[in-house]
Amino acid sequence: MTQPDFHLIAHVLCPYVQRSIITLKEKDIPYTRTDINLAKKPPWFKQKSPLGKVPILLVDEEYTLFESAIICEYLNEITPASLHPVDNLEKAHHRAWIEFGSSILNKISSLYNANEAPHFQRIHTEIQDKFGHIEAELNDGPFFSGEKFHLIDAVYGPIFRYFDVFDTFADLGTFDTLPKCQLWRSTLQQRKSVQQAVSQDYPDLLIKFLIARESYLSKLIKLKKISN
């Protein structure tokens, strides 16, 4: 069976795009990529994406798949060596925590949009609490459920990447009391597919984006630049 032609419509900073790319690379699937400016969406994108969001995956330029979870599941299903556990209950367990990962991304968005320190600290505590729940689910690692990389690991690689950048200008200590999460984070940092899911200038692009928010986090970045 001939593999379809895949065209991923993306944005340079989107974590949901990243999880799709990680899956593509883990499954060794050829694809082309087009990045768009979400602030000035081209007319053709509005026609292709019913939700107006990235990623979307064009399959043979005939079918359009949207929502990263659907894209990743599809790519996993059409290729050998599944990135899901074999056991159905364990697979459902992974899917539940994948959804939980999306809730963390929502909190991260609130974090970098918080205007004042108290609001920022409250949201950061909520994020730490969420990772505390994950800490209780992790075994000895190094991935979510042991030695094998799964789709759930593709989801959390982009989440941890935010904190890689945050740590360059703010001592948040997010994982100081979460050693299993820290091990998982460090392992994903070294995974080739996770590294290749963004361009080399991703940290600079993210910092530029954060500064433009004019939020409390923006102030921390500016203070760091002044002190340097």
PDB file of C-alpha atoms in Angstrom:
ATOM      1  CA  MET A   1       0.000   0.000   0.000  1.00  0.00           C
ATOM      2  CA  THR A   2       1.381   3.378  -1.039  1.00  0.00           C
ATOM      3  CA  GLN A   3       1.771   5.844   1.791  1.00  0.00           C
ATOM      4  CA  PRO A   4      -0.210   9.054   1.321  1.00  0.00           C
ATOM      5  CA  ASP A   5       1.416  12.396   0.727  1.00  0.00           C
ATOM      6  CA  PHE A   6       1.405  14.408   3.966  1.00  0.00           C
ATOM      7  CA  HIS A   7       1.474  18.184   4.179  1.00  0.00           C
ATOM      8  CA  LEU A   8       1.521  19.659   7.684  1.00  0.00           C
ATOM      9  CA  ILE A   9       0.270  23.212   8.143  1.00  0.00           C
ATOM     10  CA  ALA A  10       2.005  24.595  11.201  1.00  0.00           C
ATOM     11  CA  HIS A  11       3.161  27.512  13.322  1.00  0.00           C
ATOM     12  CA  VAL A  12       6.717  27.849  14.611  1.00  0.00           C
ATOM     13  CA  LEU A  13       5.745  28.023  18.309  1.00  0.00           C
ATOM     14  CA  CYS A  14       2.656  25.819  18.556  1.00  0.00           C
ATOM     15  CA  PRO A  15       3.104  22.912  21.026  1.00  0.00           C
ATOM     16  CA  TYR A  16       0.327  20.962  19.305  1.00  0.00           C
ATOM     17  CA  VAL A  17       2.248  21.196  16.048  1.00  0.00           C
ATOM     18  CA  GLN A  18       5.305  19.919  17.892  1.00  0.00           C
ATOM     19  CA  ARG A  19       3.571  16.770  19.115  1.00  0.00           C
ATOM     20  CA  SER A  20       2.474  16.050  15.536  1.00  0.00           C
ATOM     21  CA  ILE A  21       6.024  16.501  14.233  1.00  0.00           C
ATOM     22  CA  ILE A  22       7.442  14.300  16.981  1.00  0.00           C
ATOM     23  CA  THR A  23       5.026  11.571  15.943  1.00  0.00           C
ATOM     24  CA  LEU A  24       5.945  11.968  12.279  1.00  0.00           C
ATOM     25  CA  LYS A  25       9.626  11.676  13.109  1.00  0.00           C
ATOM     26  CA  GLU A  26       9.210   8.768  15.528  1.00  0.00           C
ATOM     27  CA  LYS A  27       7.308   6.883  12.817  1.00  0.00           C
ATOM     28  CA  ASP A  28       9.813   7.961  10.134  1.00  0.00           C
ATOM     29  CA  ILE A  29       7.032   9.384   7.947  1.00  0.00           C
ATOM     30  CA  PRO A  30       8.033  11.776   5.136  1.00  0.00           C
ATOM     31  CA  TYR A  31       6.108  15.044   5.087  1.00  0.00           C
ATOM     32  CA  THR A  32       6.238  18.615   3.910  1.00  0.00           C
ATOM     33  CA  ARG A  33       5.603  21.568   6.179  1.00  0.00           C
ATOM     34  CA  THR A  34       4.188  25.030   5.685  1.00  0.00           C
ATOM     35  CA  ASP A  35       4.294  27.555   8.525  1.00  0.00           C
ATOM     36  CA  ILE A  36       1.671  30.279   8.581  1.00  0.00           C
ATOM     37  CA  ASN A  37       1.246  33.514  10.502  1.00  0.00           C
ATOM     38  CA  LEU A  38      -1.759  32.967  12.769  1.00  0.00           C
ATOM     39  CA  ALA A  39      -2.200  36.733  13.125  1.00  0.00           C
ATOM     40  CA  LYS A  40      -2.658  36.985   9.352  1.00  0.00           C
ATOM     41  CA  LYS A  41      -4.163  33.701   8.274  1.00  0.00           C
ATOM     42  CA  PRO A  42      -4.149  33.192   4.516  1.00  0.00           C
ATOM     43  CA  PRO A  43      -7.572  32.741   2.884  1.00  0.00           C
ATOM     44  CA  TRP A  44      -6.813  29.157   1.852  1.00  0.00           C
ATOM     45  CA  PHE A  45      -6.099  28.241   5.490  1.00  0.00           C
ATOM     46  CA  LYS A  46      -9.487  29.529   6.603  1.00  0.00           C
ATOM     47  CA  GLN A  47     -11.053  27.189   4.069  1.00  0.00           C
ATOM     48  CA  LYS A  48      -8.971  24.204   5.144  1.00  0.00           C
ATOM     49  CA  SER A  49      -9.146  24.599   8.920  1.00  0.00           C
ATOM     50  CA  PRO A  50     -12.724  24.689  10.260  1.00  0.00           C
ATOM     51  CA  LEU A  51     -11.470  25.646  13.745  1.00  0.00           C
ATOM     52  CA  GLY A  52      -8.958  28.179  12.470  1.00  0.00           C
ATOM     53  CA  LYS A  53      -6.144  26.472  14.370  1.00  0.00           C
ATOM     54  CA  VAL A  54      -2.952  24.558  13.649  1.00  0.00           C
ATOM     55  CA  PRO A  55      -1.901  21.908  13.084  1.00  0.00           C
ATOM     56  CA  ILE A  56      -3.841  20.595  10.154  1.00  0.00           C
ATOM     57  CA  LEU A  57      -2.624  17.658   8.103  1.00  0.00           C
ATOM     58  CA  LEU A  58      -3.456  17.554   4.408  1.00  0.00           C
ATOM     59  CA  VAL A  59      -3.552  13.962   3.203  1.00  0.00           C
ATOM     60  CA  ASP A  60      -2.956  13.690  -0.553  1.00  0.00           C
ATOM     61  CA  GLU A  61      -4.234  17.299  -0.668  1.00  0.00           C
ATOM     62  CA  GLU A  62      -7.707  15.715  -0.561  1.00  0.00           C
ATOM     63  CA  TYR A  63      -8.533  15.102   3.091  1.00  0.00           C
ATOM     64  CA  THR A  64      -7.891  17.553   5.890  1.00  0.00           C
ATOM     65  CA  LEU A  65      -7.294  16.329   9.438  1.00  0.00           C
ATOM     66  CA  PHE A  66      -7.405  18.778  12.310  1.00  0.00           C
ATOM     67  CA  GLU A  67      -6.736  18.495  16.051  1.00  0.00           C
ATOM     68  CA  SER A  68      -3.294  17.147  16.969  1.00  0.00           C
ATOM     69  CA  ALA A  69      -4.662  14.195  18.956  1.00  0.00           C
ATOM     70  CA  ILE A  70      -6.531  12.962  15.865  1.00  0.00           C
ATOM     71  CA  ILE A  71      -3.506  13.535  13.636  1.00  0.00           C
ATOM     72  CA  CYS A  72      -1.176  11.615  15.951  1.00  0.00           C
ATOM     73  CA  GLU A  73      -3.619   8.742  16.386  1.00  0.00           C
ATOM     74  CA  TYR A  74      -4.062   8.447  12.617  1.00  0.00           C
ATOM     75  CA  LEU A  75      -0.328   8.467  11.925  1.00  0.00           C
ATOM     76  CA  ASN A  76       0.164   5.837  14.592  1.00  0.00           C
ATOM     77  CA  GLU A  77      -2.586   3.610  13.204  1.00  0.00           C
ATOM     78  CA  ILE A  78      -1.370   3.563   9.602  1.00  0.00           C
ATOM     79  CA  THR A  79       2.195   2.563  10.473  1.00  0.00           C
ATOM     80  CA  PRO A  80       3.717  -0.453  12.221  1.00  0.00           C
ATOM     81  CA  ALA A  81       5.133  -0.502  15.757  1.00  0.00           C
ATOM     82  CA  SER A  82       2.376   1.304  17.631  1.00  0.00           C
ATOM     83  CA  LEU A  83       3.336   4.124  19.977  1.00  0.00           C
ATOM     84  CA  HIS A  84       0.473   3.107  22.271  1.00  0.00           C
ATOM     85  CA  PRO A  85       0.615   0.323  24.878  1.00  0.00           C
ATOM     86  CA  VAL A  86      -0.829  -3.023  23.748  1.00  0.00           C
ATOM     87  CA  ASP A  87      -3.090  -3.409  26.774  1.00  0.00           C
ATOM     88  CA  ASN A  88      -6.381  -1.569  26.239  1.00  0.00           C
ATOM     89  CA  LEU A  89      -6.661  -0.342  29.816  1.00  0.00           C
ATOM     90  CA  GLU A  90      -3.101   0.988  29.815  1.00  0.00           C
ATOM     91  CA  LYS A  91      -3.791   2.624  26.454  1.00  0.00           C
ATOM     92  CA  ALA A  92      -6.852   4.358  27.895  1.00  0.00           C
ATOM     93  CA  HIS A  93      -4.755   5.421  30.875  1.00  0.00           C
ATOM     94  CA  HIS A  94      -2.243   7.035  28.521  1.00  0.00           C
ATOM     95  CA  ARG A  95      -5.004   8.804  26.597  1.00  0.00           C
ATOM     96  CA  ALA A  96      -6.427  10.224  29.820  1.00  0.00           C
ATOM     97  CA  TRP A  97      -3.064  11.719  30.751  1.00  0.00           C
ATOM     98  CA  ILE A  98      -2.617  13.019  27.211  1.00  0.00           C
ATOM     99  CA  GLU A  99      -5.807  15.018  27.742  1.00  0.00           C
ATOM    100  CA  PHE A 100      -4.406  16.142  31.089  1.00  0.00           C
ATOM    101  CA  GLY A 101      -1.370  17.464  29.204  1.00  0.00           C
ATOM    102  CA  SER A 102      -3.647  19.746  27.202  1.00  0.00           C
ATOM    103  CA  SER A 103      -4.987  21.171  30.472  1.00  0.00           C
ATOM    104  CA  ILE A 104      -1.398  22.002  31.474  1.00  0.00           C
ATOM    105  CA  LEU A 105      -0.884  23.837  28.191  1.00  0.00           C
ATOM    106  CA  ASN A 106      -3.968  25.913  28.944  1.00  0.00           C
ATOM    107  CA  LYS A 107      -2.464  26.827  32.330  1.00  0.00           C
ATOM    108  CA  ILE A 108       0.857  27.722  30.706  1.00  0.00           C
ATOM    109  CA  SER A 109      -1.004  30.108  28.426  1.00  0.00           C
ATOM    110  CA  SER A 110      -2.595  31.700  31.496  1.00  0.00           C
ATOM    111  CA  LEU A 111       0.843  31.862  33.122  1.00  0.00           C
ATOM    112  CA  TYR A 112       2.500  33.881  30.397  1.00  0.00           C
ATOM    113  CA  ASN A 113      -0.528  36.168  30.139  1.00  0.00           C
ATOM    114  CA  ALA A 114      -0.747  36.926  33.880  1.00  0.00           C
ATOM    115  CA  ASN A 115      -0.235  40.639  34.467  1.00  0.00           C
ATOM    116  CA  GLU A 116       0.738  40.755  38.128  1.00  0.00           C
ATOM    117  CA  ALA A 117       3.013  38.701  40.392  1.00  0.00           C
ATOM    118  CA  PRO A 118       0.254  37.299  42.679  1.00  0.00           C
ATOM    119  CA  HIS A 119      -1.759  36.071  39.688  1.00  0.00           C
ATOM    120  CA  PHE A 120       1.384  34.621  38.130  1.00  0.00           C
ATOM    121  CA  GLN A 121       2.354  32.810  41.346  1.00  0.00           C
ATOM    122  CA  ARG A 122      -1.125  31.389  41.797  1.00  0.00           C
ATOM    123  CA  ILE A 123      -1.155  29.932  38.288  1.00  0.00           C
ATOM    124  CA  HIS A 124       2.365  28.582  38.696  1.00  0.00           C
ATOM    125  CA  THR A 125       1.282  26.801  41.879  1.00  0.00           C
ATOM    126  CA  GLU A 126      -1.644  25.293  39.972  1.00  0.00           C
ATOM    127  CA  ILE A 127       0.781  24.034  37.315  1.00  0.00           C
ATOM    128  CA  GLN A 128       3.029  22.521  39.985  1.00  0.00           C
ATOM    129  CA  ASP A 129      -0.005  20.803  41.496  1.00  0.00           C
ATOM    130  CA  LYS A 130      -0.819  19.311  38.111  1.00  0.00           C
ATOM    131  CA  PHE A 131       2.711  17.994  37.755  1.00  0.00           C
ATOM    132  CA  GLY A 132       2.371  16.646  41.287  1.00  0.00           C
ATOM    133  CA  HIS A 133      -0.473  14.440  40.062  1.00  0.00           C
ATOM    134  CA  ILE A 134       1.751  13.256  37.216  1.00  0.00           C
ATOM    135  CA  GLU A 135       4.612  12.561  39.629  1.00  0.00           C
ATOM    136  CA  ALA A 136       2.357  10.054  41.405  1.00  0.00           C
ATOM    137  CA  GLU A 137       1.669   8.255  38.102  1.00  0.00           C
ATOM    138  CA  LEU A 138       5.294   7.884  36.990  1.00  0.00           C
ATOM    139  CA  ASN A 139       7.336   4.778  37.668  1.00  0.00           C
ATOM    140  CA  ASP A 140      11.127   4.602  37.536  1.00  0.00           C
ATOM    141  CA  GLY A 141      11.151   6.024  33.995  1.00  0.00           C
ATOM    142  CA  PRO A 142      12.836   7.282  32.048  1.00  0.00           C
ATOM    143  CA  PHE A 143       9.637   7.777  29.987  1.00  0.00           C
ATOM    144  CA  PHE A 144       6.050   7.988  31.183  1.00  0.00           C
ATOM    145  CA  SER A 145       5.635   4.243  31.529  1.00  0.00           C
ATOM    146  CA  GLY A 146       9.141   2.843  31.490  1.00  0.00           C
ATOM    147  CA  GLU A 147      11.788   2.287  28.874  1.00  0.00           C
ATOM    148  CA  LYS A 148       9.617   2.703  25.753  1.00  0.00           C
ATOM    149  CA  PHE A 149       8.673   5.979  24.093  1.00  0.00           C
ATOM    150  CA  HIS A 150       4.915   6.363  23.554  1.00  0.00           C
ATOM    151  CA  LEU A 151       2.544   8.957  22.104  1.00  0.00           C
ATOM    152  CA  ILE A 152       2.093  10.408  25.574  1.00  0.00           C
ATOM    153  CA  ASP A 153       5.812  11.258  25.615  1.00  0.00           C
ATOM    154  CA  ALA A 154       5.341  13.144  22.337  1.00  0.00           C
ATOM    155  CA  VAL A 155       2.708  15.242  24.112  1.00  0.00           C
ATOM    156  CA  TYR A 156       4.807  16.182  27.134  1.00  0.00           C
ATOM    157  CA  GLY A 157       8.043  16.979  25.286  1.00  0.00           C
ATOM    158  CA  PRO A 158       6.651  20.342  24.074  1.00  0.00           C
ATOM    159  CA  ILE A 159       5.190  21.043  27.520  1.00  0.00           C
ATOM    160  CA  PHE A 160       8.541  20.637  29.246  1.00  0.00           C
ATOM    161  CA  ARG A 161      10.183  22.741  26.516  1.00  0.00           C
ATOM    162  CA  TYR A 162       8.368  25.830  27.792  1.00  0.00           C
ATOM    163  CA  PHE A 163      10.128  25.458  31.125  1.00  0.00           C
ATOM    164  CA  ASP A 164      13.490  24.987  29.405  1.00  0.00           C
ATOM    165  CA  VAL A 165      13.021  28.529  28.097  1.00  0.00           C
ATOM    166  CA  PHE A 166      11.434  29.929  31.269  1.00  0.00           C
ATOM    167  CA  ASP A 167      14.425  28.691  33.276  1.00  0.00           C
ATOM    168  CA  THR A 168      16.777  30.876  31.235  1.00  0.00           C
ATOM    169  CA  PHE A 169      15.349  34.056  32.750  1.00  0.00           C
ATOM    170  CA  ALA A 170      13.389  33.048  35.877  1.00  0.00           C
ATOM    171  CA  ASP A 171      14.120  30.659  38.724  1.00  0.00           C
ATOM    172  CA  LEU A 172      10.642  29.145  38.955  1.00  0.00           C
ATOM    173  CA  GLY A 173      11.728  25.868  40.583  1.00  0.00           C
ATOM    174  CA  THR A 174       8.778  24.109  38.972  1.00  0.00           C
ATOM    175  CA  PHE A 175      10.230  20.605  39.305  1.00  0.00           C
ATOM    176  CA  ASP A 176      12.428  21.029  42.382  1.00  0.00           C
ATOM    177  CA  THR A 177      10.290  18.617  44.427  1.00  0.00           C
ATOM    178  CA  LEU A 178       9.310  16.384  41.503  1.00  0.00           C
ATOM    179  CA  PRO A 179      12.301  14.135  40.743  1.00  0.00           C
ATOM    180  CA  LYS A 180      10.409  11.721  38.478  1.00  0.00           C
ATOM    181  CA  CYS A 181       9.050  14.564  36.391  1.00  0.00           C
ATOM    182  CA  GLN A 182      12.535  16.046  36.218  1.00  0.00           C
ATOM    183  CA  LEU A 183      13.964  12.742  34.985  1.00  0.00           C
ATOM    184  CA  TRP A 184      11.226  12.483  32.376  1.00  0.00           C
ATOM    185  CA  ARG A 185      11.855  16.066  31.332  1.00  0.00           C
ATOM    186  CA  SER A 186      15.615  15.491  30.993  1.00  0.00           C
ATOM    187  CA  THR A 187      15.079  12.303  28.997  1.00  0.00           C
ATOM    188  CA  LEU A 188      12.744  14.021  26.555  1.00  0.00           C
ATOM    189  CA  GLN A 189      15.215  16.907  26.162  1.00  0.00           C
ATOM    190  CA  GLN A 190      17.679  14.379  24.738  1.00  0.00           C
ATOM    191  CA  ARG A 191      15.232  12.644  22.399  1.00  0.00           C
ATOM    192  CA  LYS A 192      16.102  13.397  18.782  1.00  0.00           C
ATOM    193  CA  SER A 193      12.497  13.678  17.614  1.00  0.00           C
ATOM    194  CA  VAL A 194      11.721  16.147  20.410  1.00  0.00           C
ATOM    195  CA  GLN A 195      14.773  18.245  19.595  1.00  0.00           C
ATOM    196  CA  GLN A 196      13.907  18.315  15.891  1.00  0.00           C
ATOM    197  CA  ALA A 197      10.293  19.346  16.465  1.00  0.00           C
ATOM    198  CA  VAL A 198      11.374  23.003  16.639  1.00  0.00           C
ATOM    199  CA  SER A 199      13.885  25.191  14.850  1.00  0.00           C
ATOM    200  CA  GLN A 200      17.164  26.185  16.491  1.00  0.00           C
ATOM    201  CA  ASP A 201      15.880  29.704  17.034  1.00  0.00           C
ATOM    202  CA  TYR A 202      12.799  28.498  18.928  1.00  0.00           C
ATOM    203  CA  PRO A 203      13.977  29.892  22.308  1.00  0.00           C
ATOM    204  CA  ASP A 204      14.562  33.347  20.806  1.00  0.00           C
ATOM    205  CA  LEU A 205      11.221  33.263  19.003  1.00  0.00           C
ATOM    206  CA  LEU A 206       9.388  32.219  22.157  1.00  0.00           C
ATOM    207  CA  ILE A 207      11.067  34.927  24.228  1.00  0.00           C
ATOM    208  CA  LYS A 208      10.140  37.523  21.600  1.00  0.00           C
ATOM    209  CA  PHE A 209       6.557  36.274  21.751  1.00  0.00           C
ATOM    210  CA  LEU A 210       6.539  36.425  25.554  1.00  0.00           C
ATOM    211  CA  ILE A 211       7.915  39.965  25.659  1.00  0.00           C
ATOM    212  CA  ALA A 212       5.128  41.076  23.335  1.00  0.00           C
ATOM    213  CA  ARG A 213       2.524  39.883  25.857  1.00  0.00           C
ATOM    214  CA  GLU A 214       3.425  42.786  28.171  1.00  0.00           C
ATOM    215  CA  SER A 215       2.750  40.459  31.107  1.00  0.00           C
ATOM    216  CA  TYR A 216       4.505  39.752  34.400  1.00  0.00           C
ATOM    217  CA  LEU A 217       6.661  37.188  32.603  1.00  0.00           C
ATOM    218  CA  SER A 218       7.605  39.867  30.089  1.00  0.00           C
ATOM    219  CA  LYS A 219       8.875  41.992  32.985  1.00  0.00           C
ATOM    220  CA  LEU A 220      11.019  39.105  34.260  1.00  0.00           C
ATOM    221  CA  ILE A 221      12.602  38.719  30.823  1.00  0.00           C
ATOM    222  CA  LYS A 222      13.369  42.437  30.610  1.00  0.00           C
ATOM    223  CA  LEU A 223      14.859  42.466  34.107  1.00  0.00           C
ATOM    224  CA  LYS A 224      17.083  39.523  33.166  1.00  0.00           C
ATOM    225  CA  LYS A 225      18.282  41.334  30.057  1.00  0.00           C
ATOM    226  CA  ILE A 226      19.098  44.448  32.095  1.00  0.00           C
ATOM    227  CA  SER A 227      21.027  42.462  34.711  1.00  0.00           C
ATOM    228  CA  ASN A 228      23.103  40.828  31.987  1.00  0.00           C
TER     229      ASN A 228
END
